[in-house]
């Protein structure tokens, strides 16, 4: 019996023998594609190739692609563990043709691989095709031994694929296998009739042969292409003849590890659901984190956090109370580390990130359970019997509560849940996410340029050697159309034959400058590079500029020089971080411009002041040593073997540029740099902060930026020195003295406030009322801040000995309330937090607190008296119950 790893290798080797280039899986985070949350199909990394935007040195490819379907349009998260074949993480085997072969070869290869390499029984295979695809119907009969009665025509929903509402699309053909009567869902079981596991889809062949426009009209593509996908877990379950993907050797070892952790044997039915969830989710977490995603509150980070917290929740169901997910990472690495070495390289890092998030979630979960109990108690007090959709969503969204946990809590309390309201809140969130993704892609420049100027050759970049060059205008784009000439004030996109302008990439901002023509010029604001090598210059026209003109290309030298200083400084910074903090530090993103640099990196704790001083000192030492910065071009494999660090998530070609700073630093980098570190001048860190779990950020400046920064600081010091009439050299001593004086004055003020409070107390205490044997006092008082208000409440509470105190005070443009309740009155069912919630709401505020003490703020000062009247009614009602 073939193992899952052997099936993967057999597939890739087979297609290599058919002239396909084996291409590594792309990262799960799609490169330069804001429309897609995660890579969810093999074709994602070839999207620009299919669209004609990018050209590659091969026309046939084969991959085993890491995929995640959790969040966005393709979301299998809530289905995982309930079915035999759905996963958050899975591998997609695929073969692709970019205008090379088409239906005939795709069908031949699929049939041959399944029947000869995998030895699947021919009499169990079924084919589905698009209802109007007569060509595919004939080819399946001509090229294989499949009979016509086992070729089934289905509609657009099942057998027609499109990249989007517009663009490449075409019919598809799926291969299904009949797994036998025991997998049947009943008498109406059949392909196109149900979705059970009897007729299991194992391979989808997409025939990309049309282009659909905005009106829905389809025209034949000049070079039809092939995109196929076969889930590795699914084909493995078929070859190994097991009931579900979880029973394959790709996942079963992880299930066994979970069994050991919880002490519960795996069950293939519903009892095994929590174990299946955990086994699936640890694969997704391991691969997502190793590909640069970190738990967070937005986008990809939020999806990862949901996956991880869902697994932790099911660990609790199994009786696992302590952090455990991190301990399963080695199991995933042992199974998949050979195929995907990146998870082996980052095993310790992934485990640490998961452990930190587990510990954080245990705290959050306890807070969530506390809130859920408060919601239940409040509903019972009001004699209501349903938890609102809004509250369910808050528990789900803020505390990671799965809906079933809220349902369990509700059921235990004899309450119902508003699922319709919850689903509505969920849909509103999805709509916001969809709008955000669509808003980020209002005009796809690459597609527009390809459509209008696809035949224009790629731009030769000359900016490493010079900042000025002569060139020729090859295309002018304005308002998504080609123009032969443009005039004053026009916003344009320009393509030239060769350019010294560096295009934005690798974290470095694009060059600015001017393109000078015979009767006009274009002030360049931004420079970008498209996947096919064209460099786009974006700018504003002055005068008249025509296509075909010879032009002078002039990069702004100061901008280029300052950007180069900052870029070289990022290389020095990364190495300094590794020396001070450890080898686990890796770049996770950067932004290099003319004014400053931003550097994101992996690290688990805040950097101490002492560490920051050491990092800054090392960088400045290397600047002072006047180290040579050299550049060499070499093959990617050779560069990595030489020890050059790669930028995480960056897309590299076969030939790369290696930037070496003496024997101190070596990185793959396409950016511009100084020739010698002395040209950086000086380096200064201006901030260090957290940007996510296990992710830190440093912002820094160099050269003239430091001079400007220090001048601003000096001006501030001189201004302060002038205010306190003290020389700068004695400023620290003088300020310490002022602080001590202020503390003394503050103590004097507090003493006076206490005396005033006692006077107020004696005047107000007479207003106390007794109801049902309990004293209570409701009054407006004068208080400077909340501390003074709390002190007054404590004084009243002491004088009453037994009772309730409600005070309100105006502080600047706000009103604040406080409620204090003695212990014996709490035992009668009075809760300070609940009283104050209703009182503050009268004045447009909110708050809460403990049963004995609660405080709140509100905006509407004019409602203070009315709020206190409401407080009096609430207290009287409570005491008379």
Short mmCIF file of N, CA and C in Angstrom, two decimals, residues 119 247 403 519 595 598 661 757 865:
data_model
loop_
_atom_site.label_atom_id
_atom_site.label_comp_id
_atom_site.label_asym_id
_atom_site.label_seq_id
_atom_site.Cartn_x
_atom_site.Cartn_y
_atom_site.Cartn_z
N UNK A 119 -3.43 2.46 -9.93
CA UNK A 119 -4.09 1.16 -10.10
C UNK A 119 -5.53 1.16 -9.57
N UNK A 247 -8.34 8.64 8.53
CA UNK A 247 -7.81 7.29 8.72
C UNK A 247 -6.55 7.03 7.89
N UNK A 403 -20.35 28.58 18.86
CA UNK A 403 -21.79 28.69 19.08
C UNK A 403 -22.29 27.56 19.97
N UNK A 519 8.58 69.10 -25.20
CA UNK A 519 7.67 70.21 -24.92
C UNK A 519 6.94 70.08 -23.58
N UNK A 595 12.63 59.02 4.43
CA UNK A 595 12.63 59.68 5.73
C UNK A 595 12.94 58.73 6.88
N UNK A 598 11.15 51.11 8.64
CA UNK A 598 10.37 50.31 9.58
C UNK A 598 10.75 48.86 9.38
N UNK A 661 27.64 42.97 3.26
CA UNK A 661 28.30 44.05 4.00
C UNK A 661 29.51 43.43 4.71
N UNK A 757 -14.59 67.11 52.31
CA UNK A 757 -15.47 65.95 52.18
C UNK A 757 -16.17 65.66 53.50
N UNK A 865 -29.21 65.33 37.77
CA UNK A 865 -30.30 65.32 38.76
C UNK A 865 -31.31 64.22 38.45
#
